[in-house]
Short mmCIF file of C-alpha atoms in Angstrom, two decimals:
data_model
loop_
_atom_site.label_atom_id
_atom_site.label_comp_id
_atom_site.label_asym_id
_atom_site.label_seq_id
_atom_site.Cartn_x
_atom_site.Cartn_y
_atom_site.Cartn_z
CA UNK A 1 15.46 32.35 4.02
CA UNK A 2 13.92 30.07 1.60
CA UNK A 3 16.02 28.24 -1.80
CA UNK A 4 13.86 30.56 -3.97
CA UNK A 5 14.86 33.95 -1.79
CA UNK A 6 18.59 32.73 -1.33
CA UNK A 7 18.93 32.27 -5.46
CA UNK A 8 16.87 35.94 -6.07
CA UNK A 9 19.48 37.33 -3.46
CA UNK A 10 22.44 35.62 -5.53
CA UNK A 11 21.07 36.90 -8.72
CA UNK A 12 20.55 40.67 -7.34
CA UNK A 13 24.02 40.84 -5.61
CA UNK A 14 25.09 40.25 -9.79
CA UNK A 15 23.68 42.78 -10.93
CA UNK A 16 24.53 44.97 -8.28
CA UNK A 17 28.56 43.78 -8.70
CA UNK A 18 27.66 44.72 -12.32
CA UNK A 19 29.23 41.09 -13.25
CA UNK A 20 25.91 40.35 -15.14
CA UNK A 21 27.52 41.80 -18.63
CA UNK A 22 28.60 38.45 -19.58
CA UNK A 23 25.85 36.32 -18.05
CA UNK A 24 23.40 36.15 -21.28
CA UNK A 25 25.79 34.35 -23.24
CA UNK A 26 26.87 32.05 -20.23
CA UNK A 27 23.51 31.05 -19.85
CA UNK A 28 22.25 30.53 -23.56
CA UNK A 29 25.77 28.60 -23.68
CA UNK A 30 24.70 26.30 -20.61
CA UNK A 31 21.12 25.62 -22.07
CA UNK A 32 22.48 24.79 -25.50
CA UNK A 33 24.71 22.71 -23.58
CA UNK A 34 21.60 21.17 -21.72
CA UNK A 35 19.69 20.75 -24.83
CA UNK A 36 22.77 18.68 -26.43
CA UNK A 37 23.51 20.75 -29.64
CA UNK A 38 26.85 21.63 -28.06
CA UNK A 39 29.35 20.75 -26.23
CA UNK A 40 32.50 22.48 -25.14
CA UNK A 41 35.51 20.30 -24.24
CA UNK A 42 37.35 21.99 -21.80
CA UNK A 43 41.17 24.11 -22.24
CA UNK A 44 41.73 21.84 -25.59
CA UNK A 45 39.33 24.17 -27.39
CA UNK A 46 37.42 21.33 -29.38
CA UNK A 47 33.89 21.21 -30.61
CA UNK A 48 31.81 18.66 -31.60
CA UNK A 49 28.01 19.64 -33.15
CA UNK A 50 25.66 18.32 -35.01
CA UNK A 51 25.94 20.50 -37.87
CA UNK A 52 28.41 19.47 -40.84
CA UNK A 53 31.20 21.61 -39.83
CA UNK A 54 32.73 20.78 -43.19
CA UNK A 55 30.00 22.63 -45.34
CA UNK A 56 31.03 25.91 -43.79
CA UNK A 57 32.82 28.16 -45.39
CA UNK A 58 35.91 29.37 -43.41
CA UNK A 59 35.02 32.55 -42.40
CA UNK A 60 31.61 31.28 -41.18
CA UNK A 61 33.84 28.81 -39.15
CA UNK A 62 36.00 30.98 -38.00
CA UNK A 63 33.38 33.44 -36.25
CA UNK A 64 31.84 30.00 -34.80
CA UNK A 65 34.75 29.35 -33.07
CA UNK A 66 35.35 32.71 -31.70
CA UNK A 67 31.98 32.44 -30.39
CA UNK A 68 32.60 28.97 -28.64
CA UNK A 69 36.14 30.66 -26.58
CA UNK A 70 34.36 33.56 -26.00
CA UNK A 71 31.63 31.76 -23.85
CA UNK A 72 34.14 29.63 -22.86
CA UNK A 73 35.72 32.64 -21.02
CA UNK A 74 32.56 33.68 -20.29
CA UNK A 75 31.79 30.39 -18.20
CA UNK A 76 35.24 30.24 -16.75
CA UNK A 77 34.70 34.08 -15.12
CA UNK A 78 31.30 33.00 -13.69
CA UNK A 79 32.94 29.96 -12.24
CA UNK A 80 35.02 31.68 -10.11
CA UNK A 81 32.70 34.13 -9.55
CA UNK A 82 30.53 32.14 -8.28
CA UNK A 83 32.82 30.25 -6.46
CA UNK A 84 34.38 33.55 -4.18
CA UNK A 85 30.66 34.72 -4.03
CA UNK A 86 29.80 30.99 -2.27
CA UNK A 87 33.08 31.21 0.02
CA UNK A 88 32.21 34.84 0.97
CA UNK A 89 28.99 33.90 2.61
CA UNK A 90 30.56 30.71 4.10
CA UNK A 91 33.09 32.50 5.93
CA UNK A 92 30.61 35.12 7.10
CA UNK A 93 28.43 31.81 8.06
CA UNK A 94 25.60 32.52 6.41
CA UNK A 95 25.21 29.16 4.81
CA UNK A 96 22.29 29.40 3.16
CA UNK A 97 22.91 31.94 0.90
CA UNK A 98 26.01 30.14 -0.72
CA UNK A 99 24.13 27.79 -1.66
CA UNK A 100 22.72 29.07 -4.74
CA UNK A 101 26.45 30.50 -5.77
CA UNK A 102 27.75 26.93 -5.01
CA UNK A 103 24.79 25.33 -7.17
CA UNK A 104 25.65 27.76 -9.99
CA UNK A 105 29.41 27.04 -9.89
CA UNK A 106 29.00 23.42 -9.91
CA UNK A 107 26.30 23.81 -13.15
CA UNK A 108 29.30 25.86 -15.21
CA UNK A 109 31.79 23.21 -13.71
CA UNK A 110 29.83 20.47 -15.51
CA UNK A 111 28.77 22.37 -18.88
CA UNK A 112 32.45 23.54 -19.26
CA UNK A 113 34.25 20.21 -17.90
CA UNK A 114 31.76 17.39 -18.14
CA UNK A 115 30.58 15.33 -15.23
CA UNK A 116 33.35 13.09 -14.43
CA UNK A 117 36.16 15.86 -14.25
CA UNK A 118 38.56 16.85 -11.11
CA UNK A 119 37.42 20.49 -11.79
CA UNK A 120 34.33 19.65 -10.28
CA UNK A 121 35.79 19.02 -6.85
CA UNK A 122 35.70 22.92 -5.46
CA UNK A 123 32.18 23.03 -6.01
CA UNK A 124 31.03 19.90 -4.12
CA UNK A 125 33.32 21.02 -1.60
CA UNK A 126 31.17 24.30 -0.97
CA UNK A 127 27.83 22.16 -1.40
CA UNK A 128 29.41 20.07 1.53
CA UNK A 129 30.51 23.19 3.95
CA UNK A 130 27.14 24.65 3.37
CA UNK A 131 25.71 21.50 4.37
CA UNK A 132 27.83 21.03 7.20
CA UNK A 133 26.71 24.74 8.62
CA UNK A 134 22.78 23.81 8.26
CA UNK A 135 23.34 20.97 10.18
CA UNK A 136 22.85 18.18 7.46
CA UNK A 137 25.56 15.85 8.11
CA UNK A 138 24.04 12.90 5.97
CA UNK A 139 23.77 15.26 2.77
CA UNK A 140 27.84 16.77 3.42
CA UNK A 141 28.72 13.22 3.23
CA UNK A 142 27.47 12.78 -0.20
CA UNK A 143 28.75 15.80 -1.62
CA UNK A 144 32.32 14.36 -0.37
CA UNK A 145 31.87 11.13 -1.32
CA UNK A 146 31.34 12.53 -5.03
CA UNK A 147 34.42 14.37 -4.42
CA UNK A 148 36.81 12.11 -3.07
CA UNK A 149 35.47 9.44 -5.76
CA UNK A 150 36.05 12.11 -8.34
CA UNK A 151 39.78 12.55 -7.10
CA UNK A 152 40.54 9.02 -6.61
CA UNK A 153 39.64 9.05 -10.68
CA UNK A 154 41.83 11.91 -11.25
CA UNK A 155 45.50 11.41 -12.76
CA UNK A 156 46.30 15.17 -12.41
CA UNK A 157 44.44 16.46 -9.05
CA UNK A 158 46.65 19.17 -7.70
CA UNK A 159 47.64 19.56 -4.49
CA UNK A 160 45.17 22.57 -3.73
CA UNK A 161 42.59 20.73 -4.22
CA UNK A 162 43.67 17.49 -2.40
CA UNK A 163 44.08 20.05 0.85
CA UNK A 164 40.47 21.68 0.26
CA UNK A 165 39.47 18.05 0.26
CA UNK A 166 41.09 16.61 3.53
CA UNK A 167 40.26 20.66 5.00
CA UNK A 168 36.46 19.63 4.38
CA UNK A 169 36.51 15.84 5.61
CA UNK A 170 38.33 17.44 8.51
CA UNK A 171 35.25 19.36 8.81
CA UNK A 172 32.71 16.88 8.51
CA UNK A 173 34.85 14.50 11.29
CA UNK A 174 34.69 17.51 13.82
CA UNK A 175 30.76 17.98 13.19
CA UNK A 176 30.64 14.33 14.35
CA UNK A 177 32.78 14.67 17.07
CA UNK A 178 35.59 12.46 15.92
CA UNK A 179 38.33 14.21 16.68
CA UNK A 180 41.07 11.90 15.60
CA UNK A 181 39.60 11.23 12.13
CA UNK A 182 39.42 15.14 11.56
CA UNK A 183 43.05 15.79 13.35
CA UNK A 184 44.49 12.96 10.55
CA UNK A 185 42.45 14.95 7.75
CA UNK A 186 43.43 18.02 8.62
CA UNK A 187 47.10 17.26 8.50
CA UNK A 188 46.49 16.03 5.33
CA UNK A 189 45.62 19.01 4.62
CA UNK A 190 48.52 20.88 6.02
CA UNK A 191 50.67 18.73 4.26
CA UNK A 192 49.31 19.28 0.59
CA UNK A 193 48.49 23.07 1.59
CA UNK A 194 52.16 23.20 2.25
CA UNK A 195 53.20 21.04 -0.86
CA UNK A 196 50.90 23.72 -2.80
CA UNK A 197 51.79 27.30 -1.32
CA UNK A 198 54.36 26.70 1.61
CA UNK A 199 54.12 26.85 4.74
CA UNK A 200 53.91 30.32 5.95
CA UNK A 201 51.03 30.61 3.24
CA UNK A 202 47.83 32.08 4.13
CA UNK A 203 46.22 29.58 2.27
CA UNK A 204 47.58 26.94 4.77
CA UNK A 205 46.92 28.76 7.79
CA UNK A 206 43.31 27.55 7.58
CA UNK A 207 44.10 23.61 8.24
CA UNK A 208 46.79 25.13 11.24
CA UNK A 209 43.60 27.01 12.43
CA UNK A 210 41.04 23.97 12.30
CA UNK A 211 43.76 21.44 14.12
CA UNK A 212 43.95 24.19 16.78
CA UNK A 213 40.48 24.23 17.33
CA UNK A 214 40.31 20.83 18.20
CA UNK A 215 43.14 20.94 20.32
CA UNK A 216 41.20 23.84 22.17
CA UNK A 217 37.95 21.67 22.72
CA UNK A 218 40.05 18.98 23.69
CA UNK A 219 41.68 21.07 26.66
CA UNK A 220 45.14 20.58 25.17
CA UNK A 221 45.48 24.13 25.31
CA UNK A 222 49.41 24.41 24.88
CA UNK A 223 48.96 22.95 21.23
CA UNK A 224 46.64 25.03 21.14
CA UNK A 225 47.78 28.28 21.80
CA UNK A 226 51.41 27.60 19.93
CA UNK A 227 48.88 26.90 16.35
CA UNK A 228 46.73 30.18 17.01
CA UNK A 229 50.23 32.20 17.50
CA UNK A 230 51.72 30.32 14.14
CA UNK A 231 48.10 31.26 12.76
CA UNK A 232 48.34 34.79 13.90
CA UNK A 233 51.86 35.10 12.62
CA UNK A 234 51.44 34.02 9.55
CA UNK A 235 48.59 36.87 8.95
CA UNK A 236 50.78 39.02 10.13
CA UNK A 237 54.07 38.79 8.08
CA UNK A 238 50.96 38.75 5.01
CA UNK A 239 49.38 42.13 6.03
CA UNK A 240 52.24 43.56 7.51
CA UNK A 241 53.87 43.82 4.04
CA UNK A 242 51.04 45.53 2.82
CA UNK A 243 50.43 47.55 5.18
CA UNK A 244 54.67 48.69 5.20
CA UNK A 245 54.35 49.44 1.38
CA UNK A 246 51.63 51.74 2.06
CA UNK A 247 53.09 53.17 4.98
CA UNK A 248 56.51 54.29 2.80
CA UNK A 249 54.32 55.71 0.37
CA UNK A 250 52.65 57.47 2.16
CA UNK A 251 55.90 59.15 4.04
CA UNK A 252 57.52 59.45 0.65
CA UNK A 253 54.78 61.46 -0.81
CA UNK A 254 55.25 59.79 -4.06
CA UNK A 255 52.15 60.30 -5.60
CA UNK A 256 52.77 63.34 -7.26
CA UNK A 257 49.34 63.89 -8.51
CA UNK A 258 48.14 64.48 -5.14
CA UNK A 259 45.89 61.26 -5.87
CA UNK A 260 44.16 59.11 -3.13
CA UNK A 261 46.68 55.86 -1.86
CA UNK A 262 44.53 53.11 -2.91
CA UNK A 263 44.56 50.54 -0.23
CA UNK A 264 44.64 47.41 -0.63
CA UNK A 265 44.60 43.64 1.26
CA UNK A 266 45.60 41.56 -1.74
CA UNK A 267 43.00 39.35 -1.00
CA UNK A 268 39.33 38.53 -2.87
CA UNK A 269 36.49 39.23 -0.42
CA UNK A 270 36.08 35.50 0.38
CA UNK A 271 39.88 35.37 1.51
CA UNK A 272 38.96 38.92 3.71
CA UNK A 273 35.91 37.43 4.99
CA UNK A 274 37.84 34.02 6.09
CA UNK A 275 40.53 36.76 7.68
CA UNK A 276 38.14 37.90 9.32
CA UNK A 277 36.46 34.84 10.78
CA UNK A 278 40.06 33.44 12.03
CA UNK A 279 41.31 36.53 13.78
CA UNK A 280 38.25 37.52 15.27
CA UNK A 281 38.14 34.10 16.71
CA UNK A 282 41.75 34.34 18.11
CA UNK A 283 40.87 37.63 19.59
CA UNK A 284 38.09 35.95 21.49
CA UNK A 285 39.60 33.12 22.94
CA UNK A 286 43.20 35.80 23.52
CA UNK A 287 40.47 37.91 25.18
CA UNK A 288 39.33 35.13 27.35
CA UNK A 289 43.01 34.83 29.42
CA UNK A 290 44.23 38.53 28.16
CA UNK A 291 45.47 38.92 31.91
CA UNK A 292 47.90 36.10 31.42
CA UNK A 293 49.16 37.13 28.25
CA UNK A 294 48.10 40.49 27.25
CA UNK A 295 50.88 40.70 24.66
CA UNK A 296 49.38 37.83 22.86
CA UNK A 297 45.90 40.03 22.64
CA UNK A 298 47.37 43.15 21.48
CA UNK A 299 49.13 41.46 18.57
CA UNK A 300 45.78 40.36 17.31
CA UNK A 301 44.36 43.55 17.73
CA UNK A 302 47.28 45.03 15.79
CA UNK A 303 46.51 42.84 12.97
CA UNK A 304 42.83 43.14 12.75
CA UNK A 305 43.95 46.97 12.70
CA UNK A 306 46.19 46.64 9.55
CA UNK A 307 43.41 44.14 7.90
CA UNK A 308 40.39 46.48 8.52
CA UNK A 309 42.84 49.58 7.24
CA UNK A 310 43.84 47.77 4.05
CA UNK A 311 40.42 47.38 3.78
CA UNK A 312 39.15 50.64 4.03
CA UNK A 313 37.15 50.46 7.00
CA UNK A 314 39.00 53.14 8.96
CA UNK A 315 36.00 53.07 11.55
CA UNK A 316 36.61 49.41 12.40
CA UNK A 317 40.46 49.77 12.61
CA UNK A 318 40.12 52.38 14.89
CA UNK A 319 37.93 50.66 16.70
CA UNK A 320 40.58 47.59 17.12
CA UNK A 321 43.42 50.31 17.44
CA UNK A 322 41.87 52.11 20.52
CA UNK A 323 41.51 48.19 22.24
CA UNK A 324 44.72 47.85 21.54
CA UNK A 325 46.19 51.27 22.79
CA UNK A 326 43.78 50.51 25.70
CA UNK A 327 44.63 47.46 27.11
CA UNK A 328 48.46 48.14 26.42
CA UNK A 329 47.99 51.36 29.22
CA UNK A 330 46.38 49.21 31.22
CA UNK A 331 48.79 46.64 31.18
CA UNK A 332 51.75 49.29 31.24
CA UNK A 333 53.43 47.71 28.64
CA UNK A 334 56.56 49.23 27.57
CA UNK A 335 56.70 52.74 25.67
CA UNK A 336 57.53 50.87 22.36
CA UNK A 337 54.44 49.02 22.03
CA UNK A 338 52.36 51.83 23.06
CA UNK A 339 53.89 54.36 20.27
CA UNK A 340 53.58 51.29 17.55
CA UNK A 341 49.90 51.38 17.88
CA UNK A 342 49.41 55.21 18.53
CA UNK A 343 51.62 55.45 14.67
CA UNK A 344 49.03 53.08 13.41
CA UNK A 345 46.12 55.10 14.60
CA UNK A 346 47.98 58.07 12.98
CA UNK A 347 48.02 57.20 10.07
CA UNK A 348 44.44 55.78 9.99
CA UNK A 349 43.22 59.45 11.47
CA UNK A 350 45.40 61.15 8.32
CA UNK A 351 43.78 58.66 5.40
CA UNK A 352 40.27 59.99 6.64
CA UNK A 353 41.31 63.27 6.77
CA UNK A 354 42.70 62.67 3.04
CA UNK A 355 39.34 60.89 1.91
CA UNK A 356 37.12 63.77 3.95
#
């Protein structure tokens, strides 16, 4: 797919979100920007023009300004827009097509921040993964270069963005086949992914994922396998509690307006996709020495059932539900486990009967 097809895909997938409603003034915003008769500074609220702000009268001024935080908003929405539109297709590793999203972010980043600012570090960070999955190593590198120099500037970088940072360097090191560069950057990244969320986060079950990874090429399987369980669990205890909140209300019947259960992950579509991508990736490698620890599979499956249900792809998590119920019978795991999965493909068979 060519730049120009990759940014008409990114702007039809707007319209079809129906996201576009505050794109006009975004973009006459960003080329008044551009064209240096405005400029926006930031959370402060400030402007600075070159007409005589003075000669107004109030009420003139005081439209103005609601004009200014209105595209303000308006930017700040498209940012992270485009931002989970440009991690969406990363996870799903089609590379290409976040680039435009990533291009896009980076553009609002710098019309709403100004070229010098931390804010500007998520966006190079995507430019740099994309890289990294079309195979240009030299260009990744420059896109974190401008990031790490933009941190090292930084008084107030937070510790999200210092793990995204050491996460992506991590990256880069294991594209070049350094492994013990990328193992030291991607406890980095634990370590302010931890600082950040904790560490039973999902958001710093990505760096645990990564450092296993490299402990799997590396034939160290026993670290291995001990950060793809930790990985695994910590998805778990996540969907689980979902998926049990659901579960209750569905056996308490308490909507009373005979209303549809809305399901729901409590994750953007980026964070499903990147779900997706690690426990489908566990699966393959459980599936690989499932006669050694079949246990280890099934749990996997189980989870990929709960994610796909939250989702509402009941076709999927009956897909992953049947493995499971499968390989447990062939295994002849105890009664327990079996009658765990056959209540989870119970209650997937009732929601489609409900949404039928």
């Amino acid at each position: 797919m060519s730049a120009l097809d990759s940014t008409a895909h990114f702007y039809a997938l707007l319209q079809f979100r129906g996201r576009t409603a505050a794109w006009p003034a975004a973009a006459a915003a960003a080329a008044a920007l551009e064209a240096g008769k405005s400029k926006i500074k930031g959370s402060a609220g400030l402007v600075s023009s070159e007409a005589s702000l003075p000669g107004l009268q109030m009420a003139a001024f005081l439209r103005y300004l609601h004009v200014v935080l209105c595209v303000q908003a308006s930017l700040k929405y498209l940012i992270e827009f485009c931002y989970t539109v440009a991690q969406k297709y990363l996870f799903e590793g089609k590379h290409e097509d976040a680039v435009p999203a990533a291009l896009h972010s980076l553009r609002f980043r710098v019309n709403l921040y100004g070229l010098s600012s931390v804010e500007l570090v998520p966006a190079y960070l995507l430019l740099a993964e994309a890289s990294l999955g079309l195979g240009r190593i030299v260009q990744a590198e420059e896109y974190l270069f401008q990031a790490q120099w933009t941190v090292l500037k930084s008084t107030d970088c937070s510790n999200a963005t210092h793990s995204l940072l050491h996460r992506n360097l991590g990256l880069l090191y294991i594209a070049k086949k350094n492994y013990e560069e990328a193992r030291y950057h991607l406890a980095n990244d634990i370590y302010f992914a931890s600082c950040a969320f904790g560490t039973e986060d999902i958001r710093t079950s990505g760096g645990y994922f990564h450092l296993a990874n490299i402990f799997y090429d590396l034939k160290k399987l026993d670290l291995a396998d001990t950060l793809y369980t930790k990985v695994s669990e910590i998805w778990h205890a996540y969907l689980n509690n979902h998926y049990q909140v659901l579960s209750q209300a569905h056996t308490q019947q308490v909507d009373l307006l005979g209303k549809l259960f809305e399901n729901d992950t409590g994750l953007d579509e980026a964070q499903e996709a990147e779900a997706i991508r690690i426990l489908t990736s566990i699966l393959n490698i459980r599936e690989s020495t499932s006669d050694k620890a079949p246990q280890k599979t099934i749990f996997v499956l189980k989870i990929l059932v709960m994610l796909y249900y939250l989702m509402m792809n009941s076709s999927k998590a009956q897909e992953y539900g049947m493995r499971a119920l499968s390989l447990a019978k062939e295994q002849q795991l105890d009664v327990h486990e079996q009658s765990a999965i056959q209540e989870l493909l119970s209650l997937i068979s009732t929601e489609d009967r409900r949404i039928t």
